[in-house]
């Protein structure tokens, strides 16, 4: 009898565990830079909660740590970077990160505290640019589009100052971490600043930018995950929530001047 009772108890416990597992809540830890990425994630917390997913937003202020944290399994996804940067990071760092879904574009722009137009920038001016491969290339391509320099045709998105073939105004370049470019803006003649760092610095691309990247930019900000987890149910729910009509409407109202442009 004891053996029968014991067996029944074991089966009941197993059934209870099975039921609990079916009802288990999922927690997603997602890394993000503060604006607009963390703001957007915080906007969808309640929507994911209804699906049994608790979203925990972990804020970062640089472009390296959130990818290392994702690779190491400290977070489940991150949302801060554009696709060319993700691909470059994988190649250089040997990481295994993949795009789970593109969300928005933040047009990069050339700013200055000293001059009101590109034509005012003097010969020998010092221009601040990001020093990571893809954002530096992106900045130089912007300067080329503005008519300030010419790059080798083969340079592409990983261009560096060494790829400049024509620099008629003898511009000098100060290369610093992308997050630091807004801080050096008062000390240089002009600087190319990424949208997610320009916005917290109080800079508006359409109002303050001397030259702004076009809306057809290939630099789409994505939800990144460890390769192989792109189709996890929780990740798919996250991507769907971020690409919702609610978020699109919020982006349009929050950034009416096009500092952030939804791509969905």
PDB file of C-alpha atoms in Angstrom:
ATOM      1  CA  UNK A   1       0.000   0.000   0.000  1.00  0.00           C
ATOM      2  CA  UNK A   2       2.827   2.370   0.912  1.00  0.00           C
ATOM      3  CA  UNK A   3       4.421   1.690  -2.458  1.00  0.00           C
ATOM      4  CA  UNK A   4       1.133   2.449  -4.261  1.00  0.00           C
ATOM      5  CA  UNK A   5       0.631   5.659  -2.289  1.00  0.00           C
ATOM      6  CA  UNK A   6       4.222   6.662  -2.951  1.00  0.00           C
ATOM      7  CA  UNK A   7       3.771   6.082  -6.667  1.00  0.00           C
ATOM      8  CA  UNK A   8       0.561   8.111  -6.695  1.00  0.00           C
ATOM      9  CA  UNK A   9       2.287  10.956  -4.874  1.00  0.00           C
ATOM     10  CA  UNK A  10       5.185  10.920  -7.329  1.00  0.00           C
ATOM     11  CA  UNK A  11       2.805  10.987 -10.280  1.00  0.00           C
ATOM     12  CA  UNK A  12       0.801  13.787  -8.680  1.00  0.00           C
ATOM     13  CA  UNK A  13       3.973  15.760  -8.053  1.00  0.00           C
ATOM     14  CA  UNK A  14       5.083  15.222 -11.655  1.00  0.00           C
ATOM     15  CA  UNK A  15       1.710  16.390 -12.919  1.00  0.00           C
ATOM     16  CA  UNK A  16       1.919  19.418 -10.674  1.00  0.00           C
ATOM     17  CA  UNK A  17       5.397  20.250 -11.971  1.00  0.00           C
ATOM     18  CA  UNK A  18       4.210  19.785 -15.525  1.00  0.00           C
ATOM     19  CA  UNK A  19       1.303  22.131 -14.937  1.00  0.00           C
ATOM     20  CA  UNK A  20       3.584  24.655 -13.265  1.00  0.00           C
ATOM     21  CA  UNK A  21       5.983  24.481 -16.194  1.00  0.00           C
ATOM     22  CA  UNK A  22       3.141  25.165 -18.574  1.00  0.00           C
ATOM     23  CA  UNK A  23       2.166  28.219 -16.564  1.00  0.00           C
ATOM     24  CA  UNK A  24       5.755  29.378 -15.958  1.00  0.00           C
ATOM     25  CA  UNK A  25       6.341  33.024 -16.675  1.00  0.00           C
ATOM     26  CA  UNK A  26       9.121  33.987 -19.073  1.00  0.00           C
ATOM     27  CA  UNK A  27      11.583  36.728 -18.243  1.00  0.00           C
ATOM     28  CA  UNK A  28      13.491  38.501 -21.008  1.00  0.00           C
ATOM     29  CA  UNK A  29      16.523  40.621 -20.170  1.00  0.00           C
ATOM     30  CA  UNK A  30      17.155  43.047 -23.018  1.00  0.00           C
ATOM     31  CA  UNK A  31      20.095  45.443 -23.174  1.00  0.00           C
ATOM     32  CA  UNK A  32      19.579  48.895 -24.676  1.00  0.00           C
ATOM     33  CA  UNK A  33      21.020  52.381 -24.880  1.00  0.00           C
ATOM     34  CA  UNK A  34      18.724  54.891 -23.152  1.00  0.00           C
ATOM     35  CA  UNK A  35      17.133  56.827 -26.011  1.00  0.00           C
ATOM     36  CA  UNK A  36      15.160  55.855 -27.959  1.00  0.00           C
ATOM     37  CA  UNK A  37      15.829  52.138 -27.469  1.00  0.00           C
ATOM     38  CA  UNK A  38      15.164  51.744 -23.729  1.00  0.00           C
ATOM     39  CA  UNK A  39      12.206  54.132 -24.001  1.00  0.00           C
ATOM     40  CA  UNK A  40      10.639  51.969 -26.704  1.00  0.00           C
ATOM     41  CA  UNK A  41      11.219  48.785 -24.700  1.00  0.00           C
ATOM     42  CA  UNK A  42       9.664  50.304 -21.586  1.00  0.00           C
ATOM     43  CA  UNK A  43       6.671  51.262 -23.713  1.00  0.00           C
ATOM     44  CA  UNK A  44       5.895  47.609 -24.502  1.00  0.00           C
ATOM     45  CA  UNK A  45       6.405  46.071 -21.062  1.00  0.00           C
ATOM     46  CA  UNK A  46       2.682  45.900 -20.333  1.00  0.00           C
ATOM     47  CA  UNK A  47       1.947  44.375 -23.743  1.00  0.00           C
ATOM     48  CA  UNK A  48       4.445  41.570 -23.163  1.00  0.00           C
ATOM     49  CA  UNK A  49       3.215  41.080 -19.596  1.00  0.00           C
ATOM     50  CA  UNK A  50      -0.192  40.138 -21.002  1.00  0.00           C
ATOM     51  CA  UNK A  51       1.574  37.346 -22.893  1.00  0.00           C
ATOM     52  CA  UNK A  52       3.283  36.077 -19.751  1.00  0.00           C
ATOM     53  CA  UNK A  53       6.617  37.717 -20.545  1.00  0.00           C
ATOM     54  CA  UNK A  54       8.346  39.926 -18.002  1.00  0.00           C
ATOM     55  CA  UNK A  55      10.628  42.371 -19.799  1.00  0.00           C
ATOM     56  CA  UNK A  56      13.650  43.648 -17.886  1.00  0.00           C
ATOM     57  CA  UNK A  57      15.498  46.480 -19.612  1.00  0.00           C
ATOM     58  CA  UNK A  58      19.229  46.716 -18.883  1.00  0.00           C
ATOM     59  CA  UNK A  59      20.670  50.069 -19.928  1.00  0.00           C
ATOM     60  CA  UNK A  60      24.132  50.495 -21.425  1.00  0.00           C
ATOM     61  CA  UNK A  61      25.902  53.655 -22.533  1.00  0.00           C
ATOM     62  CA  UNK A  62      28.393  52.205 -25.008  1.00  0.00           C
ATOM     63  CA  UNK A  63      28.361  50.001 -28.111  1.00  0.00           C
ATOM     64  CA  UNK A  64      30.642  47.170 -26.956  1.00  0.00           C
ATOM     65  CA  UNK A  65      29.400  45.965 -23.570  1.00  0.00           C
ATOM     66  CA  UNK A  66      25.833  45.070 -24.647  1.00  0.00           C
ATOM     67  CA  UNK A  67      27.128  42.763 -27.375  1.00  0.00           C
ATOM     68  CA  UNK A  68      29.587  41.076 -25.038  1.00  0.00           C
ATOM     69  CA  UNK A  69      26.823  40.660 -22.468  1.00  0.00           C
ATOM     70  CA  UNK A  70      24.617  39.052 -25.122  1.00  0.00           C
ATOM     71  CA  UNK A  71      27.373  36.727 -26.299  1.00  0.00           C
ATOM     72  CA  UNK A  72      28.091  35.694 -22.689  1.00  0.00           C
ATOM     73  CA  UNK A  73      24.425  35.004 -21.948  1.00  0.00           C
ATOM     74  CA  UNK A  74      24.032  37.786 -19.380  1.00  0.00           C
ATOM     75  CA  UNK A  75      21.115  39.166 -21.410  1.00  0.00           C
ATOM     76  CA  UNK A  76      18.704  37.540 -23.877  1.00  0.00           C
ATOM     77  CA  UNK A  77      18.704  40.235 -26.547  1.00  0.00           C
ATOM     78  CA  UNK A  78      19.854  43.767 -27.160  1.00  0.00           C
ATOM     79  CA  UNK A  79      18.513  46.763 -29.019  1.00  0.00           C
ATOM     80  CA  UNK A  80      20.928  49.588 -29.740  1.00  0.00           C
ATOM     81  CA  UNK A  81      22.869  48.922 -32.932  1.00  0.00           C
ATOM     82  CA  UNK A  82      22.435  49.054 -36.677  1.00  0.00           C
ATOM     83  CA  UNK A  83      22.955  46.003 -38.848  1.00  0.00           C
ATOM     84  CA  UNK A  84      26.357  46.943 -40.371  1.00  0.00           C
ATOM     85  CA  UNK A  85      27.754  47.419 -36.861  1.00  0.00           C
ATOM     86  CA  UNK A  86      26.400  44.035 -35.759  1.00  0.00           C
ATOM     87  CA  UNK A  87      27.973  42.293 -38.738  1.00  0.00           C
ATOM     88  CA  UNK A  88      31.284  44.086 -38.236  1.00  0.00           C
ATOM     89  CA  UNK A  89      31.293  43.254 -34.515  1.00  0.00           C
ATOM     90  CA  UNK A  90      30.780  39.553 -35.221  1.00  0.00           C
ATOM     91  CA  UNK A  91      33.643  39.550 -37.695  1.00  0.00           C
ATOM     92  CA  UNK A  92      36.067  41.402 -35.440  1.00  0.00           C
ATOM     93  CA  UNK A  93      35.127  39.913 -32.068  1.00  0.00           C
ATOM     94  CA  UNK A  94      34.232  36.378 -33.115  1.00  0.00           C
ATOM     95  CA  UNK A  95      30.774  36.689 -31.599  1.00  0.00           C
ATOM     96  CA  UNK A  96      27.691  34.819 -32.777  1.00  0.00           C
ATOM     97  CA  UNK A  97      24.922  37.393 -32.838  1.00  0.00           C
ATOM     98  CA  UNK A  98      22.060  37.652 -35.316  1.00  0.00           C
ATOM     99  CA  UNK A  99      19.381  40.105 -36.377  1.00  0.00           C
ATOM    100  CA  UNK A 100      15.935  39.110 -35.095  1.00  0.00           C
ATOM    101  CA  UNK A 101      14.171  42.099 -36.642  1.00  0.00           C
ATOM    102  CA  UNK A 102      14.794  45.641 -37.915  1.00  0.00           C
ATOM    103  CA  UNK A 103      12.931  48.444 -36.149  1.00  0.00           C
ATOM    104  CA  UNK A 104      14.052  51.965 -36.979  1.00  0.00           C
ATOM    105  CA  UNK A 105      16.648  54.286 -38.476  1.00  0.00           C
ATOM    106  CA  UNK A 106      18.319  57.142 -36.621  1.00  0.00           C
ATOM    107  CA  UNK A 107      19.759  59.448 -39.273  1.00  0.00           C
ATOM    108  CA  UNK A 108      23.324  60.450 -38.455  1.00  0.00           C
ATOM    109  CA  UNK A 109      24.161  64.138 -38.859  1.00  0.00           C
ATOM    110  CA  UNK A 110      26.974  66.688 -38.872  1.00  0.00           C
ATOM    111  CA  UNK A 111      26.658  69.216 -36.040  1.00  0.00           C
ATOM    112  CA  UNK A 112      28.577  72.300 -34.994  1.00  0.00           C
ATOM    113  CA  UNK A 113      28.487  74.726 -32.066  1.00  0.00           C
ATOM    114  CA  UNK A 114      30.590  77.236 -34.015  1.00  0.00           C
ATOM    115  CA  UNK A 115      29.164  77.343 -37.526  1.00  0.00           C
ATOM    116  CA  UNK A 116      25.688  77.605 -38.998  1.00  0.00           C
ATOM    117  CA  UNK A 117      26.311  75.955 -42.375  1.00  0.00           C
ATOM    118  CA  UNK A 118      28.769  73.657 -44.117  1.00  0.00           C
ATOM    119  CA  UNK A 119      30.061  76.566 -46.188  1.00  0.00           C
ATOM    120  CA  UNK A 120      31.163  78.308 -42.977  1.00  0.00           C
ATOM    121  CA  UNK A 121      33.471  75.459 -41.938  1.00  0.00           C
ATOM    122  CA  UNK A 122      37.004  76.825 -42.504  1.00  0.00           C
ATOM    123  CA  UNK A 123      40.047  75.204 -44.066  1.00  0.00           C
ATOM    124  CA  UNK A 124      41.954  73.093 -41.559  1.00  0.00           C
ATOM    125  CA  UNK A 125      38.851  72.536 -39.420  1.00  0.00           C
ATOM    126  CA  UNK A 126      38.838  69.715 -36.883  1.00  0.00           C
ATOM    127  CA  UNK A 127      35.950  67.271 -37.325  1.00  0.00           C
ATOM    128  CA  UNK A 128      34.972  64.791 -34.597  1.00  0.00           C
ATOM    129  CA  UNK A 129      33.937  61.328 -35.783  1.00  0.00           C
ATOM    130  CA  UNK A 130      33.221  57.943 -34.125  1.00  0.00           C
ATOM    131  CA  UNK A 131      36.197  55.590 -34.019  1.00  0.00           C
ATOM    132  CA  UNK A 132      34.484  52.196 -34.407  1.00  0.00           C
ATOM    133  CA  UNK A 133      34.757  50.769 -37.943  1.00  0.00           C
ATOM    134  CA  UNK A 134      31.181  50.980 -39.173  1.00  0.00           C
ATOM    135  CA  UNK A 135      30.234  54.275 -37.576  1.00  0.00           C
ATOM    136  CA  UNK A 136      33.486  55.890 -38.665  1.00  0.00           C
ATOM    137  CA  UNK A 137      32.813  54.718 -42.216  1.00  0.00           C
ATOM    138  CA  UNK A 138      29.256  55.968 -41.967  1.00  0.00           C
ATOM    139  CA  UNK A 139      30.485  59.377 -40.774  1.00  0.00           C
ATOM    140  CA  UNK A 140      33.000  59.666 -43.605  1.00  0.00           C
ATOM    141  CA  UNK A 141      30.367  58.696 -46.164  1.00  0.00           C
ATOM    142  CA  UNK A 142      28.183  61.472 -44.761  1.00  0.00           C
ATOM    143  CA  UNK A 143      31.032  63.974 -45.134  1.00  0.00           C
ATOM    144  CA  UNK A 144      31.522  62.758 -48.686  1.00  0.00           C
ATOM    145  CA  UNK A 145      27.811  63.259 -49.424  1.00  0.00           C
ATOM    146  CA  UNK A 146      28.161  66.762 -48.005  1.00  0.00           C
ATOM    147  CA  UNK A 147      30.918  67.457 -50.523  1.00  0.00           C
ATOM    148  CA  UNK A 148      33.673  67.907 -47.940  1.00  0.00           C
ATOM    149  CA  UNK A 149      35.825  64.908 -48.873  1.00  0.00           C
ATOM    150  CA  UNK A 150      36.109  62.146 -51.465  1.00  0.00           C
ATOM    151  CA  UNK A 151      36.720  58.504 -50.586  1.00  0.00           C
ATOM    152  CA  UNK A 152      38.099  55.586 -52.543  1.00  0.00           C
ATOM    153  CA  UNK A 153      35.269  53.917 -54.433  1.00  0.00           C
ATOM    154  CA  UNK A 154      36.190  50.619 -52.778  1.00  0.00           C
ATOM    155  CA  UNK A 155      36.158  51.982 -49.218  1.00  0.00           C
ATOM    156  CA  UNK A 156      32.470  51.331 -48.540  1.00  0.00           C
ATOM    157  CA  UNK A 157      30.967  51.355 -45.053  1.00  0.00           C
ATOM    158  CA  UNK A 158      34.270  50.548 -43.337  1.00  0.00           C
ATOM    159  CA  UNK A 159      36.076  53.598 -44.704  1.00  0.00           C
ATOM    160  CA  UNK A 160      38.734  55.278 -42.549  1.00  0.00           C
ATOM    161  CA  UNK A 161      40.545  58.611 -42.988  1.00  0.00           C
ATOM    162  CA  UNK A 162      43.232  56.647 -44.848  1.00  0.00           C
ATOM    163  CA  UNK A 163      40.682  56.076 -47.632  1.00  0.00           C
ATOM    164  CA  UNK A 164      40.266  59.797 -48.299  1.00  0.00           C
ATOM    165  CA  UNK A 165      41.467  60.642 -51.810  1.00  0.00           C
ATOM    166  CA  UNK A 166      40.474  64.303 -51.832  1.00  0.00           C
ATOM    167  CA  UNK A 167      40.356  66.696 -48.888  1.00  0.00           C
ATOM    168  CA  UNK A 168      40.358  70.182 -50.459  1.00  0.00           C
ATOM    169  CA  UNK A 169      39.851  71.989 -47.142  1.00  0.00           C
ATOM    170  CA  UNK A 170      42.563  69.989 -45.377  1.00  0.00           C
ATOM    171  CA  UNK A 171      40.142  68.842 -42.682  1.00  0.00           C
ATOM    172  CA  UNK A 172      41.571  67.172 -39.590  1.00  0.00           C
ATOM    173  CA  UNK A 173      39.771  64.369 -37.751  1.00  0.00           C
ATOM    174  CA  UNK A 174      39.436  63.605 -34.060  1.00  0.00           C
ATOM    175  CA  UNK A 175      38.423  59.955 -33.653  1.00  0.00           C
ATOM    176  CA  UNK A 176      36.734  59.036 -30.364  1.00  0.00           C
ATOM    177  CA  UNK A 177      34.227  56.479 -29.076  1.00  0.00           C
ATOM    178  CA  UNK A 178      30.769  57.195 -30.510  1.00  0.00           C
ATOM    179  CA  UNK A 179      29.319  57.916 -27.058  1.00  0.00           C
ATOM    180  CA  UNK A 180      31.963  60.597 -26.476  1.00  0.00           C
ATOM    181  CA  UNK A 181      31.447  62.565 -29.696  1.00  0.00           C
ATOM    182  CA  UNK A 182      28.715  64.853 -28.237  1.00  0.00           C
ATOM    183  CA  UNK A 183      31.044  65.726 -25.351  1.00  0.00           C
ATOM    184  CA  UNK A 184      33.831  66.904 -27.651  1.00  0.00           C
ATOM    185  CA  UNK A 185      31.493  68.940 -29.887  1.00  0.00           C
ATOM    186  CA  UNK A 186      32.352  72.255 -28.147  1.00  0.00           C
ATOM    187  CA  UNK A 187      36.052  71.559 -28.641  1.00  0.00           C
ATOM    188  CA  UNK A 188      36.018  70.777 -32.366  1.00  0.00           C
ATOM    189  CA  UNK A 189      34.725  72.726 -35.334  1.00  0.00           C
ATOM    190  CA  UNK A 190      32.053  70.150 -36.171  1.00  0.00           C
ATOM    191  CA  UNK A 191      31.246  66.530 -35.408  1.00  0.00           C
ATOM    192  CA  UNK A 192      29.290  63.631 -36.856  1.00  0.00           C
ATOM    193  CA  UNK A 193      27.057  62.227 -34.109  1.00  0.00           C
ATOM    194  CA  UNK A 194      24.905  59.100 -34.016  1.00  0.00           C
ATOM    195  CA  UNK A 195      21.216  59.716 -33.419  1.00  0.00           C
ATOM    196  CA  UNK A 196      20.936  57.854 -30.129  1.00  0.00           C
ATOM    197  CA  UNK A 197      23.726  60.017 -28.679  1.00  0.00           C
ATOM    198  CA  UNK A 198      22.635  63.259 -30.333  1.00  0.00           C
ATOM    199  CA  UNK A 199      19.106  63.084 -28.917  1.00  0.00           C
ATOM    200  CA  UNK A 200      20.098  62.926 -25.190  1.00  0.00           C
ATOM    201  CA  UNK A 201      22.595  65.731 -25.891  1.00  0.00           C
ATOM    202  CA  UNK A 202      19.690  67.939 -26.913  1.00  0.00           C
ATOM    203  CA  UNK A 203      20.525  67.906 -30.625  1.00  0.00           C
ATOM    204  CA  UNK A 204      17.845  67.634 -33.282  1.00  0.00           C
ATOM    205  CA  UNK A 205      19.032  66.422 -36.681  1.00  0.00           C
ATOM    206  CA  UNK A 206      16.523  68.393 -38.730  1.00  0.00           C
ATOM    207  CA  UNK A 207      16.949  71.621 -36.737  1.00  0.00           C
ATOM    208  CA  UNK A 208      20.582  71.504 -35.657  1.00  0.00           C
ATOM    209  CA  UNK A 209      22.235  69.299 -38.254  1.00  0.00           C
ATOM    210  CA  UNK A 210      24.379  71.018 -40.897  1.00  0.00           C
ATOM    211  CA  UNK A 211      23.946  67.924 -43.056  1.00  0.00           C
ATOM    212  CA  UNK A 212      21.696  64.929 -42.378  1.00  0.00           C
ATOM    213  CA  UNK A 213      21.784  61.372 -43.669  1.00  0.00           C
ATOM    214  CA  UNK A 214      18.927  60.439 -46.012  1.00  0.00           C
ATOM    215  CA  UNK A 215      15.927  58.442 -44.825  1.00  0.00           C
ATOM    216  CA  UNK A 216      16.898  55.623 -47.216  1.00  0.00           C
ATOM    217  CA  UNK A 217      19.856  54.783 -44.983  1.00  0.00           C
ATOM    218  CA  UNK A 218      20.811  51.080 -44.776  1.00  0.00           C
ATOM    219  CA  UNK A 219      21.706  51.524 -41.101  1.00  0.00           C
ATOM    220  CA  UNK A 220      18.581  49.972 -39.584  1.00  0.00           C
ATOM    221  CA  UNK A 221      18.597  49.484 -35.808  1.00  0.00           C
ATOM    222  CA  UNK A 222      17.803  45.877 -34.946  1.00  0.00           C
ATOM    223  CA  UNK A 223      16.874  43.537 -32.139  1.00  0.00           C
ATOM    224  CA  UNK A 224      19.943  41.295 -31.813  1.00  0.00           C
ATOM    225  CA  UNK A 225      20.022  37.823 -30.255  1.00  0.00           C
ATOM    226  CA  UNK A 226      22.474  34.974 -29.911  1.00  0.00           C
ATOM    227  CA  UNK A 227      22.476  33.082 -33.195  1.00  0.00           C
ATOM    228  CA  UNK A 228      19.943  30.245 -33.092  1.00  0.00           C
ATOM    229  CA  UNK A 229      17.444  32.108 -30.914  1.00  0.00           C
ATOM    230  CA  UNK A 230      15.878  34.256 -33.638  1.00  0.00           C
ATOM    231  CA  UNK A 231      12.719  32.127 -33.646  1.00  0.00           C
ATOM    232  CA  UNK A 232      12.310  31.643 -29.897  1.00  0.00           C
ATOM    233  CA  UNK A 233       8.695  32.373 -29.017  1.00  0.00           C
ATOM    234  CA  UNK A 234       9.598  35.052 -26.484  1.00  0.00           C
ATOM    235  CA  UNK A 235      11.953  36.758 -28.949  1.00  0.00           C
ATOM    236  CA  UNK A 236       9.304  36.706 -31.673  1.00  0.00           C
ATOM    237  CA  UNK A 237       6.826  38.234 -29.212  1.00  0.00           C
ATOM    238  CA  UNK A 238       9.385  40.932 -28.360  1.00  0.00           C
ATOM    239  CA  UNK A 239       9.976  41.797 -32.013  1.00  0.00           C
ATOM    240  CA  UNK A 240       6.256  41.866 -32.774  1.00  0.00           C
ATOM    241  CA  UNK A 241       5.621  44.170 -29.825  1.00  0.00           C
ATOM    242  CA  UNK A 242       8.411  46.549 -30.844  1.00  0.00           C
ATOM    243  CA  UNK A 243       7.109  46.611 -34.426  1.00  0.00           C
ATOM    244  CA  UNK A 244       3.540  47.357 -33.382  1.00  0.00           C
ATOM    245  CA  UNK A 245       1.290  50.199 -34.488  1.00  0.00           C
ATOM    246  CA  UNK A 246       1.520  51.515 -30.927  1.00  0.00           C
ATOM    247  CA  UNK A 247       5.293  51.931 -31.170  1.00  0.00           C
ATOM    248  CA  UNK A 248       5.141  53.389 -34.672  1.00  0.00           C
ATOM    249  CA  UNK A 249       2.644  56.008 -33.521  1.00  0.00           C
ATOM    250  CA  UNK A 250       4.799  56.790 -30.484  1.00  0.00           C
ATOM    251  CA  UNK A 251       7.895  57.258 -32.665  1.00  0.00           C
ATOM    252  CA  UNK A 252       6.040  59.607 -35.004  1.00  0.00           C
ATOM    253  CA  UNK A 253       4.760  61.720 -32.102  1.00  0.00           C
ATOM    254  CA  UNK A 254       7.996  61.638 -30.092  1.00  0.00           C
ATOM    255  CA  UNK A 255      10.216  62.444 -33.071  1.00  0.00           C
ATOM    256  CA  UNK A 256       8.109  64.476 -35.506  1.00  0.00           C
ATOM    257  CA  UNK A 257      11.238  65.940 -37.100  1.00  0.00           C
ATOM    258  CA  UNK A 258      12.546  62.573 -38.268  1.00  0.00           C
ATOM    259  CA  UNK A 259      15.284  61.960 -35.671  1.00  0.00           C
ATOM    260  CA  UNK A 260      13.921  58.405 -35.469  1.00  0.00           C
ATOM    261  CA  UNK A 261      12.138  56.782 -38.409  1.00  0.00           C
ATOM    262  CA  UNK A 262      10.234  53.491 -38.106  1.00  0.00           C
ATOM    263  CA  UNK A 263      10.957  51.024 -40.929  1.00  0.00           C
ATOM    264  CA  UNK A 264       7.903  48.804 -40.406  1.00  0.00           C
TER     265      UNK A 264
END
